[in-house]
PDB file of C-alpha atoms and ligand atoms in Angstrom:
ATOM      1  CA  UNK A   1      -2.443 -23.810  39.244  1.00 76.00           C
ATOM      2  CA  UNK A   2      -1.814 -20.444  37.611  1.00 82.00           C
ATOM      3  CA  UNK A   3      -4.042 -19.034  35.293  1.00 92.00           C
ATOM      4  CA  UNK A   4      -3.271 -19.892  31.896  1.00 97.00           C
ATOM      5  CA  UNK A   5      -3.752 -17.066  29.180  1.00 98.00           C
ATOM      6  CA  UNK A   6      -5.100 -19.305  26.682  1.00 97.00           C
ATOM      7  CA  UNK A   7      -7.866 -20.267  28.828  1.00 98.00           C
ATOM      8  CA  UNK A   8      -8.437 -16.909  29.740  1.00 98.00           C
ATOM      9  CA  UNK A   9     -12.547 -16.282  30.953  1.00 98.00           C
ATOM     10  CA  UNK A  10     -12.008 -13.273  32.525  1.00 98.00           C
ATOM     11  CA  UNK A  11     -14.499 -10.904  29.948  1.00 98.00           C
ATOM     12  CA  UNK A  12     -17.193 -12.461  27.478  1.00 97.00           C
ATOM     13  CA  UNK A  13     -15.051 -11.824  24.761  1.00 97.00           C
ATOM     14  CA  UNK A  14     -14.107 -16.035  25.225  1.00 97.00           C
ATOM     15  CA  UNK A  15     -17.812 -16.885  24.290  1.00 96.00           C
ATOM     16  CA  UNK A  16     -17.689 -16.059  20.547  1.00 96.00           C
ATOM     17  CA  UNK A  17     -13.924 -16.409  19.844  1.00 97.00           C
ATOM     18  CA  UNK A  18     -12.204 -18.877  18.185  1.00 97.00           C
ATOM     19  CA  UNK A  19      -8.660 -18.727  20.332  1.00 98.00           C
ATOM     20  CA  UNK A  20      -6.923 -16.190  22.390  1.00 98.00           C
ATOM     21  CA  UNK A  21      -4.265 -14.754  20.831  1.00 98.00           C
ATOM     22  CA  UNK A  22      -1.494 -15.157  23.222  1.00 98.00           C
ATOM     23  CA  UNK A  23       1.392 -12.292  23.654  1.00 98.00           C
ATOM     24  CA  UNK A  24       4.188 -14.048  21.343  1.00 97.00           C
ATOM     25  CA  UNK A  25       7.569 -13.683  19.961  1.00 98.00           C
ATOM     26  CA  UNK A  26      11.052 -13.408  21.646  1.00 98.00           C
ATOM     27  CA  UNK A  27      10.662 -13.793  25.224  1.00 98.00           C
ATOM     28  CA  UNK A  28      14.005 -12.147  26.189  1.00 98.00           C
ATOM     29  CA  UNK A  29      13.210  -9.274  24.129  1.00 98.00           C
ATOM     30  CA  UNK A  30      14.368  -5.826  24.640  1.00 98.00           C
ATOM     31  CA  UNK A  31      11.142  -4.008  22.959  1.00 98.00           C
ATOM     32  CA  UNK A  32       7.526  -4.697  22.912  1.00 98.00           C
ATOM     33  CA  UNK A  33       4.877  -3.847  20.430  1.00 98.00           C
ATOM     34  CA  UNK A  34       1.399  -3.499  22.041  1.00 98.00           C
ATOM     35  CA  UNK A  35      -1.535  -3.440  19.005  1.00 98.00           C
ATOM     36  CA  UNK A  36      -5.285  -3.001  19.614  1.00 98.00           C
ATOM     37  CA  UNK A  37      -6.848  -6.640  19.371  1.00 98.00           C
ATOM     38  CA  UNK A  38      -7.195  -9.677  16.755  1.00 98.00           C
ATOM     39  CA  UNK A  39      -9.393  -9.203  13.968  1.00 97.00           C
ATOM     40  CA  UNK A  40     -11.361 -11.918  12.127  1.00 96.00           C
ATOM     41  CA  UNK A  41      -7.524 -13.332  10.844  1.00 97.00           C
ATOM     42  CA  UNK A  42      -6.086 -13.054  13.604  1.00 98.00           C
ATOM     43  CA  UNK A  43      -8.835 -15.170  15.485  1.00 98.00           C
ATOM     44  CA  UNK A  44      -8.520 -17.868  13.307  1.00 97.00           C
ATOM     45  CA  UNK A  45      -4.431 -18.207  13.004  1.00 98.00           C
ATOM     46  CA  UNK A  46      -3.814 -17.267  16.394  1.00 98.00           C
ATOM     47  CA  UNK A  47      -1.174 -14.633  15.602  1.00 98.00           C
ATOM     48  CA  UNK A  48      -1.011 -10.914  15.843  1.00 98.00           C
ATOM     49  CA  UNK A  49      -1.087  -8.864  12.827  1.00 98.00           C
ATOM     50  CA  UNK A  50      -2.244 -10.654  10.043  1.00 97.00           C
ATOM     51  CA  UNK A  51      -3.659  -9.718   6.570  1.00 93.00           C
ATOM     52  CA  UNK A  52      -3.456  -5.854   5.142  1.00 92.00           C
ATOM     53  CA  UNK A  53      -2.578  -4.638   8.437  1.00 91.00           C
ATOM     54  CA  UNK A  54      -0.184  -7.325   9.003  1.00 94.00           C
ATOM     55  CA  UNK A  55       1.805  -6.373   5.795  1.00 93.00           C
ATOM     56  CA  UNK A  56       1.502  -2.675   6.908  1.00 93.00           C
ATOM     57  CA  UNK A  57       2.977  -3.765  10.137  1.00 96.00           C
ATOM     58  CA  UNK A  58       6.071  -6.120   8.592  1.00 94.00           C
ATOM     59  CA  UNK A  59       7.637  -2.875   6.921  1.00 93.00           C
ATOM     60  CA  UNK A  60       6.928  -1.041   9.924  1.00 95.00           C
ATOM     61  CA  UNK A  61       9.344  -3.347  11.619  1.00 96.00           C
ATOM     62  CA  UNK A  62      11.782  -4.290   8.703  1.00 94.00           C
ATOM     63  CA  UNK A  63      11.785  -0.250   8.385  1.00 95.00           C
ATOM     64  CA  UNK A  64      13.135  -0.294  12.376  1.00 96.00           C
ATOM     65  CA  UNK A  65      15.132  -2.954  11.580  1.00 96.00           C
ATOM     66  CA  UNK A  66      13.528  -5.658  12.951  1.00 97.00           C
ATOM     67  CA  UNK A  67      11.667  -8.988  12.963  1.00 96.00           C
ATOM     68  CA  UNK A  68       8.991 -10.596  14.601  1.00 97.00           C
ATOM     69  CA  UNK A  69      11.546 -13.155  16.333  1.00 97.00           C
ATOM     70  CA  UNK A  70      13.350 -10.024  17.761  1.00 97.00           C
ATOM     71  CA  UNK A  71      10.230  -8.879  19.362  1.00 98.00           C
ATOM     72  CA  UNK A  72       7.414  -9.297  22.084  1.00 98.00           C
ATOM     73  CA  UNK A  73       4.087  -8.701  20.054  1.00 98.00           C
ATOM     74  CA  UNK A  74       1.231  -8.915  21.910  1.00 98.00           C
ATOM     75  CA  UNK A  75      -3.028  -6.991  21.874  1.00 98.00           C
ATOM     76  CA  UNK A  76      -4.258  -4.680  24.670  1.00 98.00           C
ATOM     77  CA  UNK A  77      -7.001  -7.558  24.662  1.00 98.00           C
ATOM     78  CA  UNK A  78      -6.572 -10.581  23.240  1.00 98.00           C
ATOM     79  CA  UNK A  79      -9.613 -11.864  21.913  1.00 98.00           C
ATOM     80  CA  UNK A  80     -11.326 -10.579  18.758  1.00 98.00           C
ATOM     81  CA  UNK A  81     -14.033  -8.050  19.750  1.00 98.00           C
ATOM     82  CA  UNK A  82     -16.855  -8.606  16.957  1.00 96.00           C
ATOM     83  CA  UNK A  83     -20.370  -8.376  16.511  1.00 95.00           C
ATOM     84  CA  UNK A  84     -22.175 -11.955  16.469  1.00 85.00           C
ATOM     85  CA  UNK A  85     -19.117 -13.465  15.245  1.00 86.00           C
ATOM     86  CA  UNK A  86     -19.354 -11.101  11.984  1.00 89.00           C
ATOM     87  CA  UNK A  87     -18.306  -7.722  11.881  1.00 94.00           C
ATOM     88  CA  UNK A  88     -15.239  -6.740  13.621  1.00 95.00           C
ATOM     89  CA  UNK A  89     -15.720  -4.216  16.525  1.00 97.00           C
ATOM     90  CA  UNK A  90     -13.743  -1.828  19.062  1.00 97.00           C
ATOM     91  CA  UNK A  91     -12.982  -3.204  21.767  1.00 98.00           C
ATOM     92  CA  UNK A  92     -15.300  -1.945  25.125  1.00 98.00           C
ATOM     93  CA  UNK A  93     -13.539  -0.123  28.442  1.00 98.00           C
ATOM     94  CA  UNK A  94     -14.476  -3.103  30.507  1.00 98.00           C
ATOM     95  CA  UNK A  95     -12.421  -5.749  27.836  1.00 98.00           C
ATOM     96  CA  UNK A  96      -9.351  -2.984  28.061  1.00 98.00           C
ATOM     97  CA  UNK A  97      -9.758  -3.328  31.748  1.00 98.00           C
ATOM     98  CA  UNK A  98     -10.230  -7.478  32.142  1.00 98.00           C
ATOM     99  CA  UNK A  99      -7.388  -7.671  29.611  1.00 98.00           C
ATOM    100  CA  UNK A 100      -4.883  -5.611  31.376  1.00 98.00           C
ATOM    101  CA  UNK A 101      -4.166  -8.562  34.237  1.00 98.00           C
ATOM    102  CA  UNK A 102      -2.315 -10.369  30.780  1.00 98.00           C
ATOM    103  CA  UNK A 103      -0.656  -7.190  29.811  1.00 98.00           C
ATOM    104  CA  UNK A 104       1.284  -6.539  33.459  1.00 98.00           C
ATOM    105  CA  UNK A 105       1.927 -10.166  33.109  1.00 98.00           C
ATOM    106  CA  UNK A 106       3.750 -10.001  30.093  1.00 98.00           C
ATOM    107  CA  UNK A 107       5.491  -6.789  31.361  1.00 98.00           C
ATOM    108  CA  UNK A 108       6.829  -8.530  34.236  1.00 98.00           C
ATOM    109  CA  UNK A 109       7.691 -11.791  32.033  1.00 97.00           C
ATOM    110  CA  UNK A 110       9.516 -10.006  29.385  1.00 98.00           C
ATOM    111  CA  UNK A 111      10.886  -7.091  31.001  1.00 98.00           C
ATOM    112  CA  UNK A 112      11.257  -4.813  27.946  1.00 98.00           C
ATOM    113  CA  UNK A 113      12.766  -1.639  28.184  1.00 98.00           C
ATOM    114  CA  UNK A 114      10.663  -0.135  25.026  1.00 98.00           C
ATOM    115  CA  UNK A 115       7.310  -1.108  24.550  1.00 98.00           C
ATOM    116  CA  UNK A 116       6.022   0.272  21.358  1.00 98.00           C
ATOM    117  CA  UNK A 117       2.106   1.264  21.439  1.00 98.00           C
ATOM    118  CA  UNK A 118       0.321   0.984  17.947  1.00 98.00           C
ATOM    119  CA  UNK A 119      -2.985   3.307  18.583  1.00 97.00           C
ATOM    120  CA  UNK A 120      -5.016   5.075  21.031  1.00 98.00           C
ATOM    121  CA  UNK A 121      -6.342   1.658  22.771  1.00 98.00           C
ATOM    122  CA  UNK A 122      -2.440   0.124  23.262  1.00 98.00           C
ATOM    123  CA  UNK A 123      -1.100   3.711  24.605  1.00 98.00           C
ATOM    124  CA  UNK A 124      -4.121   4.257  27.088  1.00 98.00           C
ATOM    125  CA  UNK A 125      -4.062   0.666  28.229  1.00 98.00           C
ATOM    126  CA  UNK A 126      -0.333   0.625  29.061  1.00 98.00           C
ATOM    127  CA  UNK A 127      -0.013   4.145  30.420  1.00 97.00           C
ATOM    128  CA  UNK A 128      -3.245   4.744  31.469  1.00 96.00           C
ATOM    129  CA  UNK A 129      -2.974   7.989  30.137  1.00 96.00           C
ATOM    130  CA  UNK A 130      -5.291   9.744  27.635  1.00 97.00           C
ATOM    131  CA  UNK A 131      -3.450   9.302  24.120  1.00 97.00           C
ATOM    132  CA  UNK A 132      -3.136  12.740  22.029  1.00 96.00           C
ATOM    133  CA  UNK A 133      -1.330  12.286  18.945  1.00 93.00           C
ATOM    134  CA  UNK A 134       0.189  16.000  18.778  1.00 92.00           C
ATOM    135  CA  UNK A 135       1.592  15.449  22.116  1.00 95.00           C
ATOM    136  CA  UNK A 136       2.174  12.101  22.871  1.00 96.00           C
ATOM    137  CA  UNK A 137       3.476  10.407  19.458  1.00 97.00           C
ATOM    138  CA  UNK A 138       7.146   9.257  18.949  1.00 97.00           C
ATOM    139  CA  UNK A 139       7.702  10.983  22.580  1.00 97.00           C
ATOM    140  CA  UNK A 140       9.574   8.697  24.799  1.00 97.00           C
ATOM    141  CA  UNK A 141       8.574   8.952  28.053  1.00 95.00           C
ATOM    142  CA  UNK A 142       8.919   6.692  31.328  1.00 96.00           C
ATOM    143  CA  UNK A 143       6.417   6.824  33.540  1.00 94.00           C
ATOM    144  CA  UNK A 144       7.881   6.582  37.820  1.00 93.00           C
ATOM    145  CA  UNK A 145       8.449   3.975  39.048  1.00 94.00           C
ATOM    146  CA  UNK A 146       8.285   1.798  35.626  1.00 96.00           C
ATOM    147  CA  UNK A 147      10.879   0.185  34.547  1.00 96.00           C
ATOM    148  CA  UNK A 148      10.180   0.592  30.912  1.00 98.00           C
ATOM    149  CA  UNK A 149       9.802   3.247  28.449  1.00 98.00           C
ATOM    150  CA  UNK A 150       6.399   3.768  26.110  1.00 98.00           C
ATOM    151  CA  UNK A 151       6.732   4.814  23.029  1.00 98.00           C
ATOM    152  CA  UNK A 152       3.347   5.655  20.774  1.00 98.00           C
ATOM    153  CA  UNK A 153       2.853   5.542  17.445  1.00 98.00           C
ATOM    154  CA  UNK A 154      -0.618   5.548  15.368  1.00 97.00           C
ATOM    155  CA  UNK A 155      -1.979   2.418  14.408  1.00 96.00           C
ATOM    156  CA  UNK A 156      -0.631   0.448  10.964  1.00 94.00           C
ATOM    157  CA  UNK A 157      -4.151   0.375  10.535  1.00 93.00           C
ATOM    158  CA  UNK A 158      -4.093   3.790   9.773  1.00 92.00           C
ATOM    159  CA  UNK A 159      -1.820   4.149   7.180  1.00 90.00           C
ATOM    160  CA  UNK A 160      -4.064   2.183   4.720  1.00 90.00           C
ATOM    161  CA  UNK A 161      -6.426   4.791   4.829  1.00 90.00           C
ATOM    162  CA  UNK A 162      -4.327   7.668   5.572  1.00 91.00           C
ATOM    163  CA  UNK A 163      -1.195   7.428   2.738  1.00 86.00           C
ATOM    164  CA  UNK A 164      -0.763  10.958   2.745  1.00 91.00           C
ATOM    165  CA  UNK A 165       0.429  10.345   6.669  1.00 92.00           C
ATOM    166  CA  UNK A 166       3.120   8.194   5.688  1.00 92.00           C
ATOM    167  CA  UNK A 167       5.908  10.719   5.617  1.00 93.00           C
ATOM    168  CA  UNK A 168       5.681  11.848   9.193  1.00 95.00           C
ATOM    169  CA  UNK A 169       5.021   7.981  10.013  1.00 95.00           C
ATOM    170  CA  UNK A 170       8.200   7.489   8.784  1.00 95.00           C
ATOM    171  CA  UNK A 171       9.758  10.254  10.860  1.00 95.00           C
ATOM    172  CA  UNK A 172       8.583   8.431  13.609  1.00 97.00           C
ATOM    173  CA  UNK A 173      10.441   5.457  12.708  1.00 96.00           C
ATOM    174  CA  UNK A 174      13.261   6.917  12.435  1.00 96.00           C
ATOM    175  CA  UNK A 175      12.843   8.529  15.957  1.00 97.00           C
ATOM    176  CA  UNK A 176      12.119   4.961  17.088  1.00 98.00           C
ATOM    177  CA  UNK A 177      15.148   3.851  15.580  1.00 97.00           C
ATOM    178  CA  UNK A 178      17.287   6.692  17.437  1.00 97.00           C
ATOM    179  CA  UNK A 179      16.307   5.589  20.820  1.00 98.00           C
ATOM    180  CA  UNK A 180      16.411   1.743  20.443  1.00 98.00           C
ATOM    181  CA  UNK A 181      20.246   2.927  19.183  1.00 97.00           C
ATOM    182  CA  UNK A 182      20.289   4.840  21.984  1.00 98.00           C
ATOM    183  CA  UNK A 183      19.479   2.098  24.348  1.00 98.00           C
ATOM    184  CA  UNK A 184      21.891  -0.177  23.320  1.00 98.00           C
ATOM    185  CA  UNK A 185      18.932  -2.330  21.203  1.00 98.00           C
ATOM    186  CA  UNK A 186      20.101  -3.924  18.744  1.00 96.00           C
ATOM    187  CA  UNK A 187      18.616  -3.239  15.262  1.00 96.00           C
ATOM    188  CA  UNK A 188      19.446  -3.588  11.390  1.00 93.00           C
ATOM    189  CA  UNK A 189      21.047  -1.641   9.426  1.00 87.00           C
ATOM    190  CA  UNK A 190      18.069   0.956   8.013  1.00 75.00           C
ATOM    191  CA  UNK A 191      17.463  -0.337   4.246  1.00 69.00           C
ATOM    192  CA  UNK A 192      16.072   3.809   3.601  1.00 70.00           C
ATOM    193  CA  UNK A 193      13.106   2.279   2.057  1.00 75.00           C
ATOM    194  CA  UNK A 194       9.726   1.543   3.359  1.00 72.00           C
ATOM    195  CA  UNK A 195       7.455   0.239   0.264  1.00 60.00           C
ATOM    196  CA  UNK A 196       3.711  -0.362   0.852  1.00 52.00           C
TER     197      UNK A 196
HETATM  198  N1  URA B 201      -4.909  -4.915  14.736  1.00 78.23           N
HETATM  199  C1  URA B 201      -4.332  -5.003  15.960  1.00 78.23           C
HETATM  200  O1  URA B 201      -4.289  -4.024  16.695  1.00 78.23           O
HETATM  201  N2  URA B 201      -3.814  -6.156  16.319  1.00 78.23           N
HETATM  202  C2  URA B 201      -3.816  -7.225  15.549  1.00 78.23           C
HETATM  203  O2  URA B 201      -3.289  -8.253  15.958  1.00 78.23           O
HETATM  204  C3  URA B 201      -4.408  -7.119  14.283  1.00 78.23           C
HETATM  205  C4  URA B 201      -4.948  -5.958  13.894  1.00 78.23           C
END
């Protein structure tokens, strides 16, 4: 029997969570959004991007022109990283590493052409490159050989700490925007507003 995601033992993060959450959305969908891992929230409901960070990420999307149902949302690991159950935590190299067999899965599954990274953790697991957000953020780039294109942004996360960033964040939203057009993705009609 193939091994089944929600079952997944493959790090020790499965001894103090409460469920995997699973990569979820459209499965036919053209772009991906990779986040970090669950949080305390997103333990318990089973769904990515939940609570403050959540709401940061909805008009990150409706910005785009998007919904979740559009979408393939899914962690770099997939099992809240925490301290004794309490604290939330980063997750470790070795938990990046044991989760990455779920990430080429849902890569191969999916088949997006864009997958979106949201912070360092998402862009280094997928590209296995060293994120640098000068360099690297809002620059399209396919790596050989891949069949889809990465495209980083800084964690939603962020934002809720950093509000004076949110004018170049939304300049890379609208770059975002210009390639899925570019691709032939289809996306909304841009409202011009992103409230928070
Ligand atoms: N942060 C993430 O990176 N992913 C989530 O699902 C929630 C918060």
């Amino acid at each position: 029997m193939p091994e089944s995601e929600a079952f997944c033992r493959r790090c020790r993060l499965h001894e103090t969570r409460t469920q995997v959450v699973v990569g979820q959305g459209n499965p036919a969908a053209e772009v991906m959004f990779l986040g970090e891992a669950p949080g305390r929230q997103e333990d318990l409901l089973g769904r990515g991007f939940q609570g403050a960070a959540g709401k940061v990420f909805e008009d990150i999307l409706a910005f785009v022109g998007l919904r979740r149902a559009d979408i393939w949302l899914a962690n770099a690991v997939r099992c809240r990283p925490s301290v004794d159950g309490k604290r939330n935590r980063a997750p470790q190299s070795t938990e990046i590493l044991a989760c990455h067999h779920w990430l080429a899965a849902d890569l191969e599954r999916v088949h997006p052409q864009v997958v979106v990274t949201l912070g360092r953790v998402a862009f280094e697991s997928l590209t296995g490159l060293a994120w640098d957000g000068e360099t690297r953020r809002a620059a399209p780039f396919k790596p050989p050989g891949d069949s889809w294109e990465a495209f980083g942004l800084y964690h939603p996360a962020y934002l809720i700490y950093r509000r004076d960033l949110k004018n170049m964040y939304r300049g890379d939203l609208i770059a975002l925007r210009t390639l899925l057009a570019d691709r032939g993705i289809p996306i909304e009609p841009a409202d011009g507003t992103w409230a928070q």
